[in-house]
PDB file of C-alpha atoms and ligand atoms in Angstrom:
ATOM      1  CA  MET A 325       6.367  18.515 -39.362  1.00 81.00           C
ATOM      2  CA  GLU A 326       6.702  19.894 -36.299  1.00 90.00           C
ATOM      3  CA  ARG A 327       8.770  23.520 -37.051  1.00 95.00           C
ATOM      4  CA  VAL A 328      11.685  24.504 -35.711  1.00 97.00           C
ATOM      5  CA  ILE A 329      11.795  28.351 -34.826  1.00 97.00           C
ATOM      6  CA  LEU A 330      14.277  30.414 -33.753  1.00 98.00           C
ATOM      7  CA  HIS A 331      14.412  33.951 -32.037  1.00 98.00           C
ATOM      8  CA  SER A 332      17.373  35.852 -32.299  1.00 98.00           C
ATOM      9  CA  ASP A 333      17.697  39.149 -29.687  1.00 97.00           C
ATOM     10  CA  MET A 334      21.825  40.523 -30.520  1.00 96.00           C
ATOM     11  CA  ASN A 335      22.450  41.564 -26.316  1.00 94.00           C
ATOM     12  CA  SER A 336      21.821  45.361 -25.593  1.00 90.00           C
ATOM     13  CA  PHE A 337      22.413  45.905 -28.940  1.00 93.00           C
ATOM     14  CA  TYR A 338      23.566  49.559 -29.850  1.00 91.00           C
ATOM     15  CA  THR A 339      26.032  49.719 -27.193  1.00 91.00           C
ATOM     16  CA  SER A 340      27.180  46.942 -27.699  1.00 93.00           C
ATOM     17  CA  VAL A 341      27.620  48.226 -31.180  1.00 95.00           C
ATOM     18  CA  GLU A 342      29.432  51.270 -30.098  1.00 94.00           C
ATOM     19  CA  CYS A 343      31.908  49.173 -27.526  1.00 93.00           C
ATOM     20  CA  LEU A 344      32.956  47.627 -31.213  1.00 95.00           C
ATOM     21  CA  TYR A 345      33.367  51.477 -32.600  1.00 95.00           C
ATOM     22  CA  ASN A 346      35.868  52.605 -29.178  1.00 94.00           C
ATOM     23  CA  PRO A 347      36.620  49.303 -27.115  1.00 92.00           C
ATOM     24  CA  THR A 348      37.940  52.236 -24.410  1.00 93.00           C
ATOM     25  CA  ILE A 349      34.285  52.798 -23.267  1.00 92.00           C
ATOM     26  CA  ARG A 350      33.762  48.579 -22.810  1.00 88.00           C
ATOM     27  CA  ASP A 351      34.131  48.445 -19.283  1.00 85.00           C
ATOM     28  CA  MET A 352      32.168  51.017 -18.580  1.00 87.00           C
ATOM     29  CA  PRO A 353      28.232  51.720 -18.261  1.00 88.00           C
ATOM     30  CA  VAL A 354      27.455  52.741 -21.640  1.00 88.00           C
ATOM     31  CA  ALA A 355      24.058  53.974 -22.446  1.00 85.00           C
ATOM     32  CA  VAL A 356      23.549  54.750 -26.363  1.00 87.00           C
ATOM     33  CA  GLY A 357      20.715  58.245 -26.163  1.00 79.00           C
ATOM     34  CA  GLY A 358      20.122  61.276 -27.918  1.00 62.00           C
ATOM     35  CA  ASN A 359      21.263  64.526 -26.418  1.00 59.00           C
ATOM     36  CA  PRO A 360      20.798  64.822 -22.487  1.00 56.00           C
ATOM     37  CA  GLU A 361      18.691  68.058 -23.300  1.00 56.00           C
ATOM     38  CA  GLU A 362      16.235  66.059 -25.635  1.00 54.00           C
ATOM     39  CA  ARG A 363      14.532  63.501 -23.186  1.00 51.00           C
ATOM     40  CA  HIS A 364      14.869  60.691 -24.985  1.00 56.00           C
ATOM     41  CA  GLY A 365      14.741  57.369 -24.067  1.00 61.00           C
ATOM     42  CA  ILE A 366      18.372  55.175 -24.331  1.00 69.00           C
ATOM     43  CA  ASN A 367      19.538  51.990 -24.629  1.00 71.00           C
ATOM     44  CA  LEU A 368      22.215  49.975 -22.019  1.00 71.00           C
ATOM     45  CA  GLU A 369      25.028  47.098 -21.091  1.00 71.00           C
ATOM     46  CA  LYS A 370      24.586  45.839 -18.216  1.00 70.00           C
ATOM     47  CA  LYS A 371      26.995  47.633 -16.181  1.00 73.00           C
ATOM     48  CA  ALA A 372      24.089  50.883 -16.437  1.00 76.00           C
ATOM     49  CA  LYS A 373      21.342  48.240 -15.977  1.00 79.00           C
ATOM     50  CA  LYS A 374      22.988  46.672 -12.998  1.00 80.00           C
ATOM     51  CA  ALA A 375      22.910  50.478 -11.374  1.00 82.00           C
ATOM     52  CA  GLY A 376      19.320  50.725 -11.697  1.00 83.00           C
ATOM     53  CA  VAL A 377      18.948  52.146 -14.861  1.00 81.00           C
ATOM     54  CA  LYS A 378      16.129  51.293 -17.440  1.00 80.00           C
ATOM     55  CA  ASN A 379      16.117  50.484 -21.280  1.00 76.00           C
ATOM     56  CA  GLY A 380      14.109  53.486 -22.210  1.00 76.00           C
ATOM     57  CA  GLU A 381      14.475  55.714 -19.266  1.00 79.00           C
ATOM     58  CA  ALA A 382      15.177  59.304 -19.615  1.00 79.00           C
ATOM     59  CA  LEU A 383      18.080  60.740 -20.003  1.00 78.00           C
ATOM     60  CA  TRP A 384      18.487  63.237 -16.494  1.00 80.00           C
ATOM     61  CA  LEU A 385      16.670  60.089 -14.224  1.00 82.00           C
ATOM     62  CA  ALA A 386      19.669  57.762 -15.803  1.00 81.00           C
ATOM     63  CA  ILE A 387      22.536  60.238 -15.397  1.00 83.00           C
ATOM     64  CA  GLY A 388      20.647  60.893 -11.547  1.00 86.00           C
ATOM     65  CA  LYS A 389      21.345  56.809 -11.260  1.00 86.00           C
ATOM     66  CA  CYS A 390      24.494  56.296 -12.503  1.00 85.00           C
ATOM     67  CA  PRO A 391      26.623  59.003 -12.367  1.00 83.00           C
ATOM     68  CA  GLY A 392      29.128  57.523 -14.303  1.00 85.00           C
ATOM     69  CA  LEU A 393      27.458  57.095 -17.084  1.00 86.00           C
ATOM     70  CA  ILE A 394      29.298  57.208 -20.601  1.00 88.00           C
ATOM     71  CA  ILE A 395      26.796  58.404 -23.548  1.00 86.00           C
ATOM     72  CA  VAL A 396      27.117  58.028 -26.732  1.00 89.00           C
ATOM     73  CA  PRO A 397      25.002  59.336 -29.307  1.00 88.00           C
ATOM     74  CA  PRO A 398      23.463  56.819 -31.625  1.00 89.00           C
ATOM     75  CA  ASN A 399      24.526  55.606 -34.856  1.00 92.00           C
ATOM     76  CA  TYR A 400      22.000  54.475 -37.212  1.00 92.00           C
ATOM     77  CA  GLU A 401      23.797  53.697 -40.061  1.00 95.00           C
ATOM     78  CA  ARG A 402      26.541  51.189 -37.257  1.00 96.00           C
ATOM     79  CA  TYR A 403      23.746  49.674 -36.074  1.00 95.00           C
ATOM     80  CA  PHE A 404      21.159  49.049 -39.954  1.00 96.00           C
ATOM     81  CA  ARG A 405      24.519  47.749 -41.191  1.00 98.00           C
ATOM     82  CA  TYR A 406      24.824  44.858 -38.307  1.00 98.00           C
ATOM     83  CA  SER A 407      21.621  43.811 -38.263  1.00 97.00           C
ATOM     84  CA  LYS A 408      21.826  43.102 -41.414  1.00 98.00           C
ATOM     85  CA  LEU A 409      24.940  41.690 -41.313  1.00 98.00           C
ATOM     86  CA  SER A 410      23.245  39.525 -38.338  1.00 98.00           C
ATOM     87  CA  ARG A 411      20.217  38.669 -40.814  1.00 98.00           C
ATOM     88  CA  GLN A 412      23.224  37.241 -43.623  1.00 98.00           C
ATOM     89  CA  ILE A 413      24.477  35.210 -41.010  1.00 98.00           C
ATOM     90  CA  TYR A 414      20.609  33.749 -40.274  1.00 98.00           C
ATOM     91  CA  ASN A 415      20.344  33.175 -43.758  1.00 98.00           C
ATOM     92  CA  ARG A 416      22.929  30.377 -43.815  1.00 98.00           C
ATOM     93  CA  TYR A 417      20.525  28.692 -42.298  1.00 97.00           C
ATOM     94  CA  SER A 418      17.328  29.598 -43.308  1.00 97.00           C
ATOM     95  CA  ASP A 419      15.666  31.372 -46.116  1.00 95.00           C
ATOM     96  CA  GLN A 420      12.380  32.697 -43.788  1.00 96.00           C
ATOM     97  CA  VAL A 421      14.169  35.303 -41.573  1.00 96.00           C
ATOM     98  CA  GLU A 422      11.309  37.499 -40.060  1.00 96.00           C
ATOM     99  CA  PRO A 423      13.421  40.491 -38.168  1.00 95.00           C
ATOM    100  CA  TYR A 424      11.182  42.203 -35.664  1.00 94.00           C
ATOM    101  CA  GLY A 425      13.572  45.334 -34.970  1.00 92.00           C
ATOM    102  CA  LEU A 426      16.860  45.587 -35.894  1.00 94.00           C
ATOM    103  CA  ASP A 427      17.921  43.672 -33.515  1.00 95.00           C
ATOM    104  CA  GLU A 428      15.510  40.716 -33.042  1.00 96.00           C
ATOM    105  CA  SER A 429      14.746  38.209 -36.126  1.00 97.00           C
ATOM    106  CA  TRP A 430      12.736  34.632 -36.314  1.00 97.00           C
ATOM    107  CA  VAL A 431      14.984  31.746 -38.151  1.00 97.00           C
ATOM    108  CA  ASP A 432      12.750  28.855 -39.314  1.00 97.00           C
ATOM    109  CA  CYS A 433      14.630  26.455 -39.606  1.00 97.00           C
ATOM    110  CA  THR A 434      12.082  23.825 -40.099  1.00 96.00           C
ATOM    111  CA  ASN A 435      13.822  23.416 -43.660  1.00 95.00           C
ATOM    112  CA  SER A 436      17.181  22.843 -42.765  1.00 95.00           C
ATOM    113  CA  VAL A 437      16.930  20.915 -39.513  1.00 96.00           C
ATOM    114  CA  LYS A 438      18.010  18.121 -42.107  1.00 95.00           C
ATOM    115  CA  ILE A 439      21.663  19.927 -43.243  1.00 96.00           C
ATOM    116  CA  HIS A 440      22.500  21.661 -40.435  1.00 97.00           C
ATOM    117  CA  GLY A 441      21.122  19.771 -37.226  1.00 97.00           C
ATOM    118  CA  SER A 442      19.030  20.389 -34.625  1.00 97.00           C
ATOM    119  CA  GLY A 443      17.731  23.857 -33.502  1.00 98.00           C
ATOM    120  CA  GLU A 444      19.533  23.667 -30.332  1.00 98.00           C
ATOM    121  CA  GLU A 445      22.712  22.801 -32.939  1.00 98.00           C
ATOM    122  CA  ILE A 446      21.945  25.717 -34.945  1.00 98.00           C
ATOM    123  CA  ALA A 447      21.297  27.744 -32.584  1.00 98.00           C
ATOM    124  CA  ARG A 448      24.301  27.282 -30.988  1.00 98.00           C
ATOM    125  CA  LYS A 449      25.961  27.671 -34.292  1.00 98.00           C
ATOM    126  CA  ILE A 450      24.771  30.810 -35.055  1.00 98.00           C
ATOM    127  CA  SER A 451      25.470  32.359 -31.925  1.00 98.00           C
ATOM    128  CA  ALA A 452      29.168  31.860 -32.095  1.00 98.00           C
ATOM    129  CA  GLU A 453      29.347  32.937 -35.876  1.00 98.00           C
ATOM    130  CA  ILE A 454      27.879  35.971 -34.895  1.00 98.00           C
ATOM    131  CA  LYS A 455      29.935  35.870 -31.767  1.00 98.00           C
ATOM    132  CA  ASP A 456      33.237  35.055 -34.244  1.00 98.00           C
ATOM    133  CA  GLU A 457      32.325  37.827 -36.854  1.00 98.00           C
ATOM    134  CA  LEU A 458      30.268  40.392 -35.649  1.00 98.00           C
ATOM    135  CA  GLY A 459      31.870  40.310 -31.791  1.00 97.00           C
ATOM    136  CA  VAL A 460      28.566  40.569 -30.641  1.00 96.00           C
ATOM    137  CA  THR A 461      26.264  38.416 -28.722  1.00 97.00           C
ATOM    138  CA  VAL A 462      22.810  36.797 -28.860  1.00 98.00           C
ATOM    139  CA  SER A 463      20.455  34.548 -27.032  1.00 98.00           C
ATOM    140  CA  ILE A 464      18.304  32.934 -28.637  1.00 98.00           C
ATOM    141  CA  GLY A 465      15.536  30.569 -28.090  1.00 98.00           C
ATOM    142  CA  VAL A 466      14.079  27.526 -29.776  1.00 98.00           C
ATOM    143  CA  SER A 467      11.032  26.281 -30.134  1.00 96.00           C
ATOM    144  CA  TRP A 468       8.040  24.883 -32.235  1.00 94.00           C
ATOM    145  CA  ASN A 469       6.232  28.003 -32.391  1.00 93.00           C
ATOM    146  CA  LYS A 470       7.218  31.957 -33.066  1.00 93.00           C
ATOM    147  CA  ILE A 471       6.294  32.883 -29.148  1.00 89.00           C
ATOM    148  CA  PHE A 472       7.830  30.986 -27.042  1.00 91.00           C
ATOM    149  CA  ALA A 473      11.035  30.844 -29.376  1.00 95.00           C
ATOM    150  CA  LYS A 474      10.904  34.952 -28.546  1.00 94.00           C
ATOM    151  CA  TYR A 475       9.579  34.183 -25.218  1.00 91.00           C
ATOM    152  CA  GLY A 476      12.920  32.225 -24.571  1.00 95.00           C
ATOM    153  CA  SER A 477      15.730  34.980 -25.949  1.00 96.00           C
ATOM    154  CA  ASP A 478      14.239  36.390 -22.906  1.00 92.00           C
ATOM    155  CA  TYR A 479      13.897  34.339 -20.842  1.00 92.00           C
ATOM    156  CA  LYS A 480      18.408  33.700 -20.422  1.00 94.00           C
ATOM    157  CA  LYS A 481      20.712  36.925 -21.595  1.00 91.00           C
ATOM    158  CA  PRO A 482      23.047  37.604 -22.292  1.00 93.00           C
ATOM    159  CA  ASP A 483      25.397  34.925 -24.186  1.00 97.00           C
ATOM    160  CA  ALA A 484      22.368  32.294 -24.011  1.00 98.00           C
ATOM    161  CA  ILE A 485      20.461  29.294 -25.762  1.00 98.00           C
ATOM    162  CA  THR A 486      17.071  28.226 -24.291  1.00 97.00           C
ATOM    163  CA  VAL A 487      15.379  25.284 -26.253  1.00 97.00           C
ATOM    164  CA  ILE A 488      11.339  25.344 -25.182  1.00 95.00           C
ATOM    165  CA  THR A 489       9.891  21.907 -25.971  1.00 94.00           C
ATOM    166  CA  ARG A 490       6.654  20.373 -25.731  1.00 91.00           C
ATOM    167  CA  ASP A 491       7.949  18.432 -22.728  1.00 91.00           C
ATOM    168  CA  ASN A 492       9.415  21.197 -20.983  1.00 92.00           C
ATOM    169  CA  TYR A 493       7.547  24.414 -21.897  1.00 89.00           C
ATOM    170  CA  LYS A 494       4.720  24.370 -18.903  1.00 86.00           C
ATOM    171  CA  LYS A 495       7.708  24.060 -16.744  1.00 88.00           C
ATOM    172  CA  ILE A 496       9.631  27.257 -18.042  1.00 88.00           C
ATOM    173  CA  VAL A 497       6.774  29.198 -19.881  1.00 85.00           C
ATOM    174  CA  TRP A 498       3.464  29.101 -17.107  1.00 85.00           C
ATOM    175  CA  GLU A 499       4.373  29.689 -14.125  1.00 85.00           C
ATOM    176  CA  GLN A 500       5.436  33.264 -15.409  1.00 85.00           C
ATOM    177  CA  GLU A 501       3.417  36.588 -15.171  1.00 85.00           C
ATOM    178  CA  ALA A 502       1.525  36.639 -18.884  1.00 82.00           C
ATOM    179  CA  GLY A 503       2.703  40.139 -18.910  1.00 79.00           C
ATOM    180  CA  ASP A 504       6.038  38.819 -20.380  1.00 78.00           C
ATOM    181  CA  LEU A 505       4.326  36.960 -23.040  1.00 75.00           C
ATOM    182  CA  LEU A 506       4.831  39.092 -26.571  1.00 66.00           C
ATOM    183  CA  TYR A 507       1.926  41.461 -27.435  1.00 68.00           C
ATOM    184  CA  VAL A 508       0.498  41.715 -23.718  1.00 74.00           C
ATOM    185  CA  GLY A 509       1.547  45.438 -23.136  1.00 77.00           C
ATOM    186  CA  ARG A 510       0.385  46.865 -19.690  1.00 81.00           C
ATOM    187  CA  SER A 511      -3.122  48.243 -20.631  1.00 82.00           C
ATOM    188  CA  THR A 512      -3.771  44.104 -21.430  1.00 80.00           C
ATOM    189  CA  LYS A 513      -1.817  42.713 -18.700  1.00 84.00           C
ATOM    190  CA  LYS A 514      -4.502  44.917 -16.447  1.00 87.00           C
ATOM    191  CA  LYS A 515      -7.183  44.088 -18.383  1.00 85.00           C
ATOM    192  CA  LEU A 516      -5.820  40.244 -17.971  1.00 85.00           C
ATOM    193  CA  LEU A 517      -5.410  41.015 -14.315  1.00 88.00           C
ATOM    194  CA  LYS A 518      -8.897  42.320 -14.038  1.00 89.00           C
ATOM    195  CA  TYR A 519     -10.442  38.873 -14.999  1.00 88.00           C
ATOM    196  CA  GLY A 520      -7.790  36.697 -12.598  1.00 89.00           C
ATOM    197  CA  ILE A 521      -5.276  35.765 -15.540  1.00 89.00           C
ATOM    198  CA  ASP A 522      -2.037  36.399 -14.104  1.00 89.00           C
ATOM    199  CA  THR A 523      -0.137  34.356 -15.361  1.00 88.00           C
ATOM    200  CA  ILE A 524       0.875  32.589 -18.757  1.00 83.00           C
ATOM    201  CA  GLY A 525      -0.598  29.137 -17.428  1.00 85.00           C
ATOM    202  CA  GLN A 526      -3.766  30.867 -17.018  1.00 87.00           C
ATOM    203  CA  LEU A 527      -4.002  32.761 -20.099  1.00 83.00           C
ATOM    204  CA  ALA A 528      -3.517  30.093 -21.682  1.00 80.00           C
ATOM    205  CA  GLU A 529      -5.990  27.920 -20.201  1.00 82.00           C
ATOM    206  CA  SER A 530      -8.667  30.630 -21.168  1.00 83.00           C
ATOM    207  CA  ASN A 531     -11.298  29.961 -22.896  1.00 82.00           C
ATOM    208  CA  PRO A 532     -10.686  31.396 -26.807  1.00 77.00           C
ATOM    209  CA  ASP A 533     -13.458  32.599 -26.969  1.00 81.00           C
ATOM    210  CA  PHE A 534     -13.654  34.266 -23.881  1.00 82.00           C
ATOM    211  CA  LEU A 535     -10.671  35.898 -24.493  1.00 79.00           C
ATOM    212  CA  VAL A 536     -11.309  37.310 -28.373  1.00 77.00           C
ATOM    213  CA  GLN A 537     -14.578  38.528 -26.571  1.00 79.00           C
ATOM    214  CA  VAL A 538     -12.899  40.699 -23.687  1.00 76.00           C
ATOM    215  CA  PHE A 539      -9.555  41.531 -26.075  1.00 73.00           C
ATOM    216  CA  GLY A 540     -11.099  41.567 -30.326  1.00 69.00           C
ATOM    217  CA  ARG A 541      -8.296  41.078 -31.552  1.00 60.00           C
ATOM    218  CA  TRP A 542      -6.740  38.057 -29.493  1.00 56.00           C
ATOM    219  CA  GLU A 543      -6.906  35.768 -32.277  1.00 50.00           C
ATOM    220  CA  ARG A 544      -4.434  37.928 -34.556  1.00 49.00           C
ATOM    221  CA  PHE A 545      -2.231  38.694 -32.238  1.00 50.00           C
ATOM    222  CA  TYR A 546      -1.608  34.158 -32.135  1.00 51.00           C
ATOM    223  CA  GLY A 547      -2.279  34.098 -35.856  1.00 43.00           C
ATOM    224  CA  ASP A 548       0.674  31.206 -36.250  1.00 42.00           C
ATOM    225  CA  LEU A 549      -1.230  29.506 -32.764  1.00 41.00           C
ATOM    226  CA  PRO A 550      -4.773  28.334 -34.510  1.00 35.00           C
ATOM    227  CA  THR A 551      -6.541  27.249 -30.962  1.00 38.00           C
ATOM    228  CA  ASP A 552      -4.328  27.972 -28.070  1.00 41.00           C
ATOM    229  CA  LEU A 553      -1.371  27.877 -26.367  1.00 45.00           C
ATOM    230  CA  THR A 554      -1.512  24.691 -25.380  1.00 41.00           C
ATOM    231  CA  THR A 555      -2.368  22.798 -28.630  1.00 42.00           C
ATOM    232  CA  ALA A 556       0.167  25.558 -30.694  1.00 41.00           C
ATOM    233  CA  GLN A 557       1.610  24.284 -33.729  1.00 37.00           C
TER     234      GLN A 557
HETATM  235 MG1   MG B2092      17.654  43.037 -28.025  1.00 68.86          MG
END
């Protein structure tokens, strides 16, 4: 049976949670970060992003780009709480929930489509329940494997659902940069470029033996994609 995998990502998670506790900052550019003297990275909502501030950027740089930036110190108990609440909602649809950080989870719905409807329908229900019950939005990717589900949740956001099927995956994924793919970090991306691999399509169509030779750990990265992306289960 074809697997049905959802990947759900709570949008601008830290700042969204902070806005729930303090609605007066909701329409302002908000960043969650540490003490301005410590140069810790920050988490942003969309107005701050629009001003050109980047996630994980040093606070002093962010303030330079966005002078009205509201900086809220992190409250991790709140994020843990919301993270747990989100997983309780995912658990209504599957007992196979794999968290990825505090704000993201894979939800394997293969065994629940008979009860709850298609992957897309389940994604719609989850999205609505998270919005109604927690007051935050999610982006959800739906696909037959974890990599594409994750890709789908990044593809359109905030508050969006992207279904990547065997019919549309080439159109959606193939022309995108290989660096956008999960587990392809900056150094791997550079290495890929050196071998002329720029897009996800080129990566997927590369000889798996060659990839293992060059990257070694490649097979471990794509453990749930047995041979290559085109024949992914
Ligand atoms: Mg997120």
